[in-house]
Amino acid sequence: MPELPEVETIRLGLRRFLLRKQIVAVELKQVKVIRGDLVELHQALHGAQFSDITRRGKLLIFHLAKKKLYVLIHLKMTGQLIYEKGKTKVAGGHSFPSLTDPLPNKYSHLVITFADGGKLFFNDMRRFGYVELAGPERLAKVLATYGPEPLENGFTFAVFAKALGRRAISIKAVLLNQSVLAGIGNIYADESCFQAGIKPGRRVNSLTKNEKRALWLAIKKILKKALKYGGTTFSEYRDAEGKPGNFTRLLKVYGRGGKLCLKCRTTKLTKKKIASRGTVWCATCQR
DNA sequence: CCTTGTGTTCTCCG
DNA sequence: CCGGAGAACACAAG
């Protein structure tokens, strides 16, 4: 489940490998995850190069500068973007195989080969994700659906408080809403609430200013730390080099329902559905 | 039936 | 009554 820290980790990795390298081959599968006209996408990519890779929330944007076109890639739950360097020839004529599982596999829906022999694989087991070719207007329309970026400098407390509003729904539901705040999913919604000492089921309009401030600080702290550790791997998530994230062992509540709270060490963590998502919290440490 | 991210649909309010 | 926002629901595949 790639959320902001995972998608950002992938973005930083891919930027190192594939900016300004010519695309020499494009393989596309006829599947739903490749949106729109396959021929158009193929033509846009073939012979082109990515001038930049940016991110908005959990969405990656590959820039084809000369053509004023963009390739939007959303990983949803099980999508991966993995880069493999061209095989290195060594003395004796042998070559080193990749460290990751053999790619492409049956979930590789898009494979892009670069002039230096490197390959980018878009894999998605559940096929919830998508690859879409977009012009400037389409891109602007998509970007307009996102709320503020929590790791940008402009994410002040005033911006956060305004985005939250005075709604009657749970703070959990609001944190998951991408038009309120960009990039938070189920993992970091629960971790942020724990860090802030707030029950995820609390209604937004019941939060005091101090509680909102604690949540604002918690979101920034958790996302920054998760990014530093290369994100969280529960199942499919891998970085651009196919490696899992290291934040998983630092999770305090997500995936720990029924286990002892790591803060008070006395209360068993509660797990219930909130906003129709599995939600874990400590009934003692969170109020 | 479970998992999660988001597109769609419905409801409500001014 | 209309526009828009808010909230609930549906759907994807393994």
JSON list of N, CA and C in Angstrom, two decimals, chain A residues 206-278:
[
{"chain": "A", "resi": 206, "resn": "SER", "atom": "N", "xyz": [-14.86, 17.91, 17.23]},
{"chain": "A", "resi": 206, "resn": "SER", "atom": "CA", "xyz": [-14.70, 17.78, 18.69]},
{"chain": "A", "resi": 206, "resn": "SER", "atom": "C", "xyz": [-13.25, 18.03, 19.11]},
{"chain": "A", "resi": 207, "resn": "LEU", "atom": "N", "xyz": [-12.35, 18.20, 18.12]},
{"chain": "A", "resi": 207, "resn": "LEU", "atom": "CA", "xyz": [-10.94, 18.38, 18.44]},
{"chain": "A", "resi": 207, "resn": "LEU", "atom": "C", "xyz": [-10.63, 19.81, 18.90]},
{"chain": "A", "resi": 208, "resn": "THR", "atom": "N", "xyz": [-9.86, 19.91, 19.98]},
{"chain": "A", "resi": 208, "resn": "THR", "atom": "CA", "xyz": [-9.43, 21.23, 20.44]},
{"chain": "A", "resi": 208, "resn": "THR", "atom": "C", "xyz": [-8.29, 21.71, 19.55]},
{"chain": "A", "resi": 209, "resn": "LYS", "atom": "N", "xyz": [-7.97, 23.00, 19.68]},
{"chain": "A", "resi": 209, "resn": "LYS", "atom": "CA", "xyz": [-6.88, 23.54, 18.89]},
{"chain": "A", "resi": 209, "resn": "LYS", "atom": "C", "xyz": [-5.57, 22.83, 19.23]},
{"chain": "A", "resi": 210, "resn": "ASN", "atom": "N", "xyz": [-5.37, 22.55, 20.50]},
{"chain": "A", "resi": 210, "resn": "ASN", "atom": "CA", "xyz": [-4.14, 21.85, 20.90]},
{"chain": "A", "resi": 210, "resn": "ASN", "atom": "C", "xyz": [-4.06, 20.45, 20.31]},
{"chain": "A", "resi": 211, "resn": "GLU", "atom": "N", "xyz": [-5.20, 19.77, 20.24]},
{"chain": "A", "resi": 211, "resn": "GLU", "atom": "CA", "xyz": [-5.22, 18.43, 19.65]},
{"chain": "A", "resi": 211, "resn": "GLU", "atom": "C", "xyz": [-4.92, 18.50, 18.16]},
{"chain": "A", "resi": 212, "resn": "LYS", "atom": "N", "xyz": [-5.50, 19.49, 17.49]},
{"chain": "A", "resi": 212, "resn": "LYS", "atom": "CA", "xyz": [-5.21, 19.65, 16.04]},
{"chain": "A", "resi": 212, "resn": "LYS", "atom": "C", "xyz": [-3.74, 19.95, 15.83]},
{"chain": "A", "resi": 213, "resn": "ARG", "atom": "N", "xyz": [-3.19, 20.75, 16.74]},
{"chain": "A", "resi": 213, "resn": "ARG", "atom": "CA", "xyz": [-1.77, 21.08, 16.62]},
{"chain": "A", "resi": 213, "resn": "ARG", "atom": "C", "xyz": [-0.90, 19.82, 16.82]},
{"chain": "A", "resi": 214, "resn": "ALA", "atom": "N", "xyz": [-1.29, 18.99, 17.78]},
{"chain": "A", "resi": 214, "resn": "ALA", "atom": "CA", "xyz": [-0.54, 17.75, 18.03]},
{"chain": "A", "resi": 214, "resn": "ALA", "atom": "C", "xyz": [-0.61, 16.83, 16.81]},
{"chain": "A", "resi": 215, "resn": "LEU", "atom": "N", "xyz": [-1.77, 16.81, 16.18]},
{"chain": "A", "resi": 215, "resn": "LEU", "atom": "CA", "xyz": [-1.95, 15.97, 15.00]},
{"chain": "A", "resi": 215, "resn": "LEU", "atom": "C", "xyz": [-1.12, 16.50, 13.82]},
{"chain": "A", "resi": 216, "resn": "TRP", "atom": "N", "xyz": [-1.12, 17.80, 13.68]},
{"chain": "A", "resi": 216, "resn": "TRP", "atom": "CA", "xyz": [-0.32, 18.45, 12.62]},
{"chain": "A", "resi": 216, "resn": "TRP", "atom": "C", "xyz": [1.16, 18.10, 12.78]},
{"chain": "A", "resi": 217, "resn": "LEU", "atom": "N", "xyz": [1.65, 18.22, 14.01]},
{"chain": "A", "resi": 217, "resn": "LEU", "atom": "CA", "xyz": [3.05, 17.88, 14.28]},
{"chain": "A", "resi": 217, "resn": "LEU", "atom": "C", "xyz": [3.31, 16.39, 14.03]},
{"chain": "A", "resi": 218, "resn": "ALA", "atom": "N", "xyz": [2.35, 15.55, 14.47]},
{"chain": "A", "resi": 218, "resn": "ALA", "atom": "CA", "xyz": [2.51, 14.09, 14.34]},
{"chain": "A", "resi": 218, "resn": "ALA", "atom": "C", "xyz": [2.59, 13.67, 12.88]},
{"chain": "A", "resi": 219, "resn": "ILE", "atom": "N", "xyz": [1.73, 14.23, 12.05]},
{"chain": "A", "resi": 219, "resn": "ILE", "atom": "CA", "xyz": [1.72, 13.89, 10.61]},
{"chain": "A", "resi": 219, "resn": "ILE", "atom": "C", "xyz": [3.07, 14.20, 9.99]},
{"chain": "A", "resi": 220, "resn": "LYS", "atom": "N", "xyz": [3.58, 15.40, 10.27]},
{"chain": "A", "resi": 220, "resn": "LYS", "atom": "CA", "xyz": [4.86, 15.79, 9.68]},
{"chain": "A", "resi": 220, "resn": "LYS", "atom": "C", "xyz": [5.98, 14.89, 10.19]},
{"chain": "A", "resi": 221, "resn": "LYS", "atom": "N", "xyz": [5.97, 14.61, 11.48]},
{"chain": "A", "resi": 221, "resn": "LYS", "atom": "CA", "xyz": [7.04, 13.80, 12.08]},
{"chain": "A", "resi": 221, "resn": "LYS", "atom": "C", "xyz": [7.02, 12.37, 11.53]},
{"chain": "A", "resi": 222, "resn": "ILE", "atom": "N", "xyz": [5.84, 11.76, 11.51]},
{"chain": "A", "resi": 222, "resn": "ILE", "atom": "CA", "xyz": [5.71, 10.36, 11.05]},
{"chain": "A", "resi": 222, "resn": "ILE", "atom": "C", "xyz": [6.08, 10.23, 9.58]},
{"chain": "A", "resi": 223, "resn": "LEU", "atom": "N", "xyz": [5.55, 11.12, 8.73]},
{"chain": "A", "resi": 223, "resn": "LEU", "atom": "CA", "xyz": [5.83, 11.01, 7.30]},
{"chain": "A", "resi": 223, "resn": "LEU", "atom": "C", "xyz": [7.31, 11.23, 7.01]},
{"chain": "A", "resi": 224, "resn": "LYS", "atom": "N", "xyz": [7.90, 12.19, 7.71]},
{"chain": "A", "resi": 224, "resn": "LYS", "atom": "CA", "xyz": [9.32, 12.49, 7.50]},
{"chain": "A", "resi": 224, "resn": "LYS", "atom": "C", "xyz": [10.18, 11.29, 7.90]},
{"chain": "A", "resi": 225, "resn": "LYS", "atom": "N", "xyz": [9.83, 10.71, 9.04]},
{"chain": "A", "resi": 225, "resn": "LYS", "atom": "CA", "xyz": [10.60, 9.57, 9.55]},
{"chain": "A", "resi": 225, "resn": "LYS", "atom": "C", "xyz": [10.42, 8.35, 8.63]},
{"chain": "A", "resi": 226, "resn": "ALA", "atom": "N", "xyz": [9.19, 8.12, 8.19]},
{"chain": "A", "resi": 226, "resn": "ALA", "atom": "CA", "xyz": [8.92, 6.98, 7.32]},
{"chain": "A", "resi": 226, "resn": "ALA", "atom": "C", "xyz": [9.68, 7.13, 6.01]},
{"chain": "A", "resi": 227, "resn": "LEU", "atom": "N", "xyz": [9.76, 8.36, 5.50]},
{"chain": "A", "resi": 227, "resn": "LEU", "atom": "CA", "xyz": [10.51, 8.62, 4.27]},
{"chain": "A", "resi": 227, "resn": "LEU", "atom": "C", "xyz": [12.00, 8.35, 4.49]},
{"chain": "A", "resi": 228, "resn": "LYS", "atom": "N", "xyz": [12.50, 8.81, 5.63]},
{"chain": "A", "resi": 228, "resn": "LYS", "atom": "CA", "xyz": [13.91, 8.60, 5.97]},
{"chain": "A", "resi": 228, "resn": "LYS", "atom": "C", "xyz": [14.26, 7.10, 5.98]},
{"chain": "A", "resi": 229, "resn": "TYR", "atom": "N", "xyz": [13.29, 6.28, 6.43]},
{"chain": "A", "resi": 229, "resn": "TYR", "atom": "CA", "xyz": [13.51, 4.84, 6.49]},
{"chain": "A", "resi": 229, "resn": "TYR", "atom": "C", "xyz": [13.08, 4.11, 5.22]},
{"chain": "A", "resi": 230, "resn": "GLY", "atom": "N", "xyz": [12.74, 4.84, 4.19]},
{"chain": "A", "resi": 230, "resn": "GLY", "atom": "CA", "xyz": [12.40, 4.20, 2.92]},
{"chain": "A", "resi": 230, "resn": "GLY", "atom": "C", "xyz": [11.02, 3.56, 2.88]},
{"chain": "A", "resi": 231, "resn": "GLY", "atom": "N", "xyz": [10.12, 4.01, 3.76]},
{"chain": "A", "resi": 231, "resn": "GLY", "atom": "CA", "xyz": [8.73, 3.55, 3.71]},
{"chain": "A", "resi": 231, "resn": "GLY", "atom": "C", "xyz": [8.48, 2.23, 4.44]},
{"chain": "A", "resi": 232, "resn": "THR", "atom": "N", "xyz": [7.23, 1.79, 4.36]},
{"chain": "A", "resi": 232, "resn": "THR", "atom": "CA", "xyz": [6.76, 0.59, 5.05]},
{"chain": "A", "resi": 232, "resn": "THR", "atom": "C", "xyz": [6.44, -0.51, 4.05]},
{"chain": "A", "resi": 233, "resn": "THR", "atom": "N", "xyz": [6.97, -1.71, 4.28]},
{"chain": "A", "resi": 233, "resn": "THR", "atom": "CA", "xyz": [6.60, -2.84, 3.43]},
{"chain": "A", "resi": 233, "resn": "THR", "atom": "C", "xyz": [5.78, -3.83, 4.23]},
{"chain": "A", "resi": 234, "resn": "PHE", "atom": "N", "xyz": [4.52, -4.03, 3.81]},
{"chain": "A", "resi": 234, "resn": "PHE", "atom": "CA", "xyz": [3.70, -5.06, 4.43]},
{"chain": "A", "resi": 234, "resn": "PHE", "atom": "C", "xyz": [3.58, -6.26, 3.51]},
{"chain": "A", "resi": 235, "resn": "SER", "atom": "N", "xyz": [3.41, -6.00, 2.23]},
{"chain": "A", "resi": 235, "resn": "SER", "atom": "CA", "xyz": [3.38, -7.11, 1.28]},
{"chain": "A", "resi": 235, "resn": "SER", "atom": "C", "xyz": [4.12, -6.77, 0.00]},
{"chain": "A", "resi": 236, "resn": "GLU", "atom": "N", "xyz": [3.45, -6.02, -0.89]},
{"chain": "A", "resi": 236, "resn": "GLU", "atom": "CA", "xyz": [4.04, -5.82, -2.22]},
{"chain": "A", "resi": 236, "resn": "GLU", "atom": "C", "xyz": [5.02, -4.66, -2.33]},
{"chain": "A", "resi": 237, "resn": "TYR", "atom": "N", "xyz": [4.95, -3.70, -1.43]},
{"chain": "A", "resi": 237, "resn": "TYR", "atom": "CA", "xyz": [5.74, -2.49, -1.67]},
{"chain": "A", "resi": 237, "resn": "TYR", "atom": "C", "xyz": [7.25, -2.76, -1.79]},
{"chain": "A", "resi": 238, "resn": "ARG", "atom": "N", "xyz": [7.85, -2.21, -2.85]},
{"chain": "A", "resi": 238, "resn": "ARG", "atom": "CA", "xyz": [9.30, -2.25, -3.04]},
{"chain": "A", "resi": 238, "resn": "ARG", "atom": "C", "xyz": [9.73, -0.88, -3.55]},
{"chain": "A", "resi": 239, "resn": "ASP", "atom": "N", "xyz": [10.97, -0.50, -3.28]},
{"chain": "A", "resi": 239, "resn": "ASP", "atom": "CA", "xyz": [11.47, 0.77, -3.81]},
{"chain": "A", "resi": 239, "resn": "ASP", "atom": "C", "xyz": [11.91, 0.58, -5.26]},
{"chain": "A", "resi": 240, "resn": "ALA", "atom": "N", "xyz": [12.52, 1.62, -5.83]},
{"chain": "A", "resi": 240, "resn": "ALA", "atom": "CA", "xyz": [12.86, 1.59, -7.26]},
{"chain": "A", "resi": 240, "resn": "ALA", "atom": "C", "xyz": [13.88, 0.50, -7.59]},
{"chain": "A", "resi": 241, "resn": "GLU", "atom": "N", "xyz": [14.59, 0.03, -6.56]},
{"chain": "A", "resi": 241, "resn": "GLU", "atom": "CA", "xyz": [15.59, -1.02, -6.79]},
{"chain": "A", "resi": 241, "resn": "GLU", "atom": "C", "xyz": [15.07, -2.39, -6.36]},
{"chain": "A", "resi": 242, "resn": "GLY", "atom": "N", "xyz": [13.79, -2.44, -6.01]},
{"chain": "A", "resi": 242, "resn": "GLY", "atom": "CA", "xyz": [13.20, -3.72, -5.63]},
{"chain": "A", "resi": 242, "resn": "GLY", "atom": "C", "xyz": [13.38, -4.09, -4.17]},
{"chain": "A", "resi": 243, "resn": "LYS", "atom": "N", "xyz": [13.87, -3.14, -3.37]},
{"chain": "A", "resi": 243, "resn": "LYS", "atom": "CA", "xyz": [14.11, -3.44, -1.95]},
{"chain": "A", "resi": 243, "resn": "LYS", "atom": "C", "xyz": [12.94, -3.00, -1.07]},
{"chain": "A", "resi": 244, "resn": "PRO", "atom": "N", "xyz": [12.64, -3.75, 0.01]},
{"chain": "A", "resi": 244, "resn": "PRO", "atom": "CA", "xyz": [11.54, -3.38, 0.90]},
{"chain": "A", "resi": 244, "resn": "PRO", "atom": "C", "xyz": [11.89, -2.16, 1.76]},
{"chain": "A", "resi": 245, "resn": "GLY", "atom": "N", "xyz": [10.87, -1.53, 2.35]},
{"chain": "A", "resi": 245, "resn": "GLY", "atom": "CA", "xyz": [11.07, -0.38, 3.23]},
{"chain": "A", "resi": 245, "resn": "GLY", "atom": "C", "xyz": [11.49, -0.81, 4.63]},
{"chain": "A", "resi": 246, "resn": "ASN", "atom": "N", "xyz": [12.11, 0.10, 5.38]},
{"chain": "A", "resi": 246, "resn": "ASN", "atom": "CA", "xyz": [12.60, -0.23, 6.71]},
{"chain": "A", "resi": 246, "resn": "ASN", "atom": "C", "xyz": [11.80, 0.40, 7.84]},
{"chain": "A", "resi": 247, "resn": "PHE", "atom": "N", "xyz": [10.68, 1.06, 7.50]},
{"chain": "A", "resi": 247, "resn": "PHE", "atom": "CA", "xyz": [9.88, 1.69, 8.56]},
{"chain": "A", "resi": 247, "resn": "PHE", "atom": "C", "xyz": [8.95, 0.68, 9.23]},
{"chain": "A", "resi": 248, "resn": "THR", "atom": "N", "xyz": [8.77, -0.47, 8.59]},
{"chain": "A", "resi": 248, "resn": "THR", "atom": "CA", "xyz": [7.83, -1.49, 9.09]},
{"chain": "A", "resi": 248, "resn": "THR", "atom": "C", "xyz": [8.08, -1.82, 10.57]},
{"chain": "A", "resi": 249, "resn": "ARG", "atom": "N", "xyz": [9.35, -1.96, 10.94]},
{"chain": "A", "resi": 249, "resn": "ARG", "atom": "CA", "xyz": [9.66, -2.34, 12.32]},
{"chain": "A", "resi": 249, "resn": "ARG", "atom": "C", "xyz": [9.44, -1.18, 13.30]},
{"chain": "A", "resi": 250, "resn": "LEU", "atom": "N", "xyz": [9.20, 0.01, 12.77]},
{"chain": "A", "resi": 250, "resn": "LEU", "atom": "CA", "xyz": [8.98, 1.17, 13.65]},
{"chain": "A", "resi": 250, "resn": "LEU", "atom": "C", "xyz": [7.49, 1.50, 13.80]},
{"chain": "A", "resi": 251, "resn": "LEU", "atom": "N", "xyz": [6.63, 0.70, 13.18]},
{"chain": "A", "resi": 251, "resn": "LEU", "atom": "CA", "xyz": [5.19, 0.95, 13.29]},
{"chain": "A", "resi": 251, "resn": "LEU", "atom": "C", "xyz": [4.75, 0.69, 14.73]},
{"chain": "A", "resi": 252, "resn": "LYS", "atom": "N", "xyz": [3.91, 1.62, 15.25]},
{"chain": "A", "resi": 252, "resn": "LYS", "atom": "CA", "xyz": [3.45, 1.48, 16.64]},
{"chain": "A", "resi": 252, "resn": "LYS", "atom": "C", "xyz": [2.08, 0.80, 16.73]},
{"chain": "A", "resi": 253, "resn": "VAL", "atom": "N", "xyz": [1.23, 1.04, 15.75]},
{"chain": "A", "resi": 253, "resn": "VAL", "atom": "CA", "xyz": [-0.13, 0.48, 15.83]},
{"chain": "A", "resi": 253, "resn": "VAL", "atom": "C", "xyz": [-0.55, -0.31, 14.59]},
{"chain": "A", "resi": 254, "resn": "TYR", "atom": "N", "xyz": [-0.23, 0.18, 13.41]},
{"chain": "A", "resi": 254, "resn": "TYR", "atom": "CA", "xyz": [-0.70, -0.50, 12.19]},
{"chain": "A", "resi": 254, "resn": "TYR", "atom": "C", "xyz": [-0.20, -1.95, 12.18]},
{"chain": "A", "resi": 255, "resn": "GLY", "atom": "N", "xyz": [-1.16, -2.87, 11.97]},
{"chain": "A", "resi": 255, "resn": "GLY", "atom": "CA", "xyz": [-0.82, -4.29, 11.92]},
{"chain": "A", "resi": 255, "resn": "GLY", "atom": "C", "xyz": [-0.57, -4.91, 13.28]},
{"chain": "A", "resi": 256, "resn": "ARG", "atom": "N", "xyz": [-0.85, -4.14, 14.39]},
{"chain": "A", "resi": 256, "resn": "ARG", "atom": "CA", "xyz": [-0.56, -4.65, 15.74]},
{"chain": "A", "resi": 256, "resn": "ARG", "atom": "C", "xyz": [-1.82, -4.83, 16.59]},
{"chain": "A", "resi": 257, "resn": "GLY", "atom": "N", "xyz": [-2.97, -4.89, 15.94]},
{"chain": "A", "resi": 257, "resn": "GLY", "atom": "CA", "xyz": [-4.23, -5.06, 16.67]},
{"chain": "A", "resi": 257, "resn": "GLY", "atom": "C", "xyz": [-4.17, -6.27, 17.61]},
{"chain": "A", "resi": 258, "resn": "GLY", "atom": "N", "xyz": [-4.62, -6.09, 18.87]},
{"chain": "A", "resi": 258, "resn": "GLY", "atom": "CA", "xyz": [-4.62, -7.19, 19.84]},
{"chain": "A", "resi": 258, "resn": "GLY", "atom": "C", "xyz": [-3.30, -7.34, 20.59]},
{"chain": "A", "resi": 259, "resn": "LYS", "atom": "N", "xyz": [-2.24, -6.71, 20.09]},
{"chain": "A", "resi": 259, "resn": "LYS", "atom": "CA", "xyz": [-0.95, -6.77, 20.78]},
{"chain": "A", "resi": 259, "resn": "LYS", "atom": "C", "xyz": [-0.84, -5.64, 21.81]},
{"chain": "A", "resi": 260, "resn": "LEU", "atom": "N", "xyz": [0.12, -5.75, 22.69]},
{"chain": "A", "resi": 260, "resn": "LEU", "atom": "CA", "xyz": [0.29, -4.74, 23.73]},
{"chain": "A", "resi": 260, "resn": "LEU", "atom": "C", "xyz": [0.78, -3.41, 23.15]},
{"chain": "A", "resi": 261, "resn": "CYS", "atom": "N", "xyz": [0.22, -2.33, 23.67]},
{"chain": "A", "resi": 261, "resn": "CYS", "atom": "CA", "xyz": [0.65, -0.99, 23.26]},
{"chain": "A", "resi": 261, "resn": "CYS", "atom": "C", "xyz": [2.13, -0.82, 23.64]},
{"chain": "A", "resi": 262, "resn": "LEU", "atom": "N", "xyz": [2.91, -0.29, 22.72]},
{"chain": "A", "resi": 262, "resn": "LEU", "atom": "CA", "xyz": [4.34, -0.14, 22.96]},
{"chain": "A", "resi": 262, "resn": "LEU", "atom": "C", "xyz": [4.65, 1.06, 23.84]},
{"chain": "A", "resi": 263, "resn": "LYS", "atom": "N", "xyz": [3.64, 1.90, 24.10]},
{"chain": "A", "resi": 263, "resn": "LYS", "atom": "CA", "xyz": [3.87, 3.08, 24.94]},
{"chain": "A", "resi": 263, "resn": "LYS", "atom": "C", "xyz": [3.53, 2.79, 26.41]},
{"chain": "A", "resi": 264, "resn": "CYS", "atom": "N", "xyz": [2.28, 2.36, 26.66]},
{"chain": "A", "resi": 264, "resn": "CYS", "atom": "CA", "xyz": [1.88, 2.09, 28.06]},
{"chain": "A", "resi": 264, "resn": "CYS", "atom": "C", "xyz": [2.23, 0.67, 28.49]},
{"chain": "A", "resi": 265, "resn": "ARG", "atom": "N", "xyz": [2.42, -0.20, 27.54]},
{"chain": "A", "resi": 265, "resn": "ARG", "atom": "CA", "xyz": [2.79, -1.60, 27.79]},
{"chain": "A", "resi": 265, "resn": "ARG", "atom": "C", "xyz": [1.80, -2.36, 28.66]},
{"chain": "A", "resi": 266, "resn": "THR", "atom": "N", "xyz": [0.57, -1.86, 28.76]},
{"chain": "A", "resi": 266, "resn": "THR", "atom": "CA", "xyz": [-0.43, -2.56, 29.58]},
{"chain": "A", "resi": 266, "resn": "THR", "atom": "C", "xyz": [-1.71, -2.82, 28.81]},
{"chain": "A", "resi": 267, "resn": "THR", "atom": "N", "xyz": [-2.06, -1.92, 27.90]},
{"chain": "A", "resi": 267, "resn": "THR", "atom": "CA", "xyz": [-3.33, -2.05, 27.18]},
{"chain": "A", "resi": 267, "resn": "THR", "atom": "C", "xyz": [-3.12, -2.78, 25.86]},
{"chain": "A", "resi": 268, "resn": "LYS", "atom": "N", "xyz": [-4.06, -3.70, 25.56]},
{"chain": "A", "resi": 268, "resn": "LYS", "atom": "CA", "xyz": [-4.03, -4.36, 24.25]},
{"chain": "A", "resi": 268, "resn": "LYS", "atom": "C", "xyz": [-4.66, -3.41, 23.22]},
{"chain": "A", "resi": 269, "resn": "LEU", "atom": "N", "xyz": [-4.01, -3.28, 22.08]},
{"chain": "A", "resi": 269, "resn": "LEU", "atom": "CA", "xyz": [-4.50, -2.36, 21.05]},
{"chain": "A", "resi": 269, "resn": "LEU", "atom": "C", "xyz": [-5.84, -2.81, 20.50]},
{"chain": "A", "resi": 270, "resn": "THR", "atom": "N", "xyz": [-6.74, -1.84, 20.36]},
{"chain": "A", "resi": 270, "resn": "THR", "atom": "CA", "xyz": [-8.08, -2.09, 19.82]},
{"chain": "A", "resi": 270, "resn": "THR", "atom": "C", "xyz": [-8.01, -2.10, 18.30]},
{"chain": "A", "resi": 271, "resn": "LYS", "atom": "N", "xyz": [-8.74, -3.04, 17.67]},
{"chain": "A", "resi": 271, "resn": "LYS", "atom": "CA", "xyz": [-8.87, -2.98, 16.22]},
{"chain": "A", "resi": 271, "resn": "LYS", "atom": "C", "xyz": [-10.35, -3.00, 15.84]},
{"chain": "A", "resi": 272, "resn": "LYS", "atom": "N", "xyz": [-10.78, -1.95, 15.13]},
{"chain": "A", "resi": 272, "resn": "LYS", "atom": "CA", "xyz": [-12.17, -1.86, 14.67]},
{"chain": "A", "resi": 272, "resn": "LYS", "atom": "C", "xyz": [-12.19, -1.16, 13.33]},
{"chain": "A", "resi": 273, "resn": "LYS", "atom": "N", "xyz": [-13.33, -1.28, 12.66]},
{"chain": "A", "resi": 273, "resn": "LYS", "atom": "CA", "xyz": [-13.49, -0.56, 11.39]},
{"chain": "A", "resi": 273, "resn": "LYS", "atom": "C", "xyz": [-13.94, 0.87, 11.66]},
{"chain": "A", "resi": 274, "resn": "ILE", "atom": "N", "xyz": [-13.20, 1.81, 11.11]},
{"chain": "A", "resi": 274, "resn": "ILE", "atom": "CA", "xyz": [-13.61, 3.21, 11.16]},
{"chain": "A", "resi": 274, "resn": "ILE", "atom": "C", "xyz": [-13.46, 3.72, 9.74]},
{"chain": "A", "resi": 275, "resn": "ALA", "atom": "N", "xyz": [-14.47, 4.43, 9.28]},
{"chain": "A", "resi": 275, "resn": "ALA", "atom": "CA", "xyz": [-14.48, 4.91, 7.88]},
{"chain": "A", "resi": 275, "resn": "ALA", "atom": "C", "xyz": [-14.28, 3.71, 6.95]},
{"chain": "A", "resi": 276, "resn": "SER", "atom": "N", "xyz": [-14.87, 2.58, 7.32]},
{"chain": "A", "resi": 276, "resn": "SER", "atom": "CA", "xyz": [-14.78, 1.31, 6.58]},
{"chain": "A", "resi": 276, "resn": "SER", "atom": "C", "xyz": [-13.34, 0.86, 6.29]},
{"chain": "A", "resi": 277, "resn": "ARG", "atom": "N", "xyz": [-12.42, 1.21, 7.19]},
{"chain": "A", "resi": 277, "resn": "ARG", "atom": "CA", "xyz": [-11.04, 0.75, 7.08]},
{"chain": "A", "resi": 277, "resn": "ARG", "atom": "C", "xyz": [-10.61, 0.14, 8.40]},
{"chain": "A", "resi": 278, "resn": "GLY", "atom": "N", "xyz": [-9.81, -0.92, 8.34]},
{"chain": "A", "resi": 278, "resn": "GLY", "atom": "CA", "xyz": [-9.26, -1.51, 9.55]},
{"chain": "A", "resi": 278, "resn": "GLY", "atom": "C", "xyz": [-8.47, -0.44, 10.29]}
]
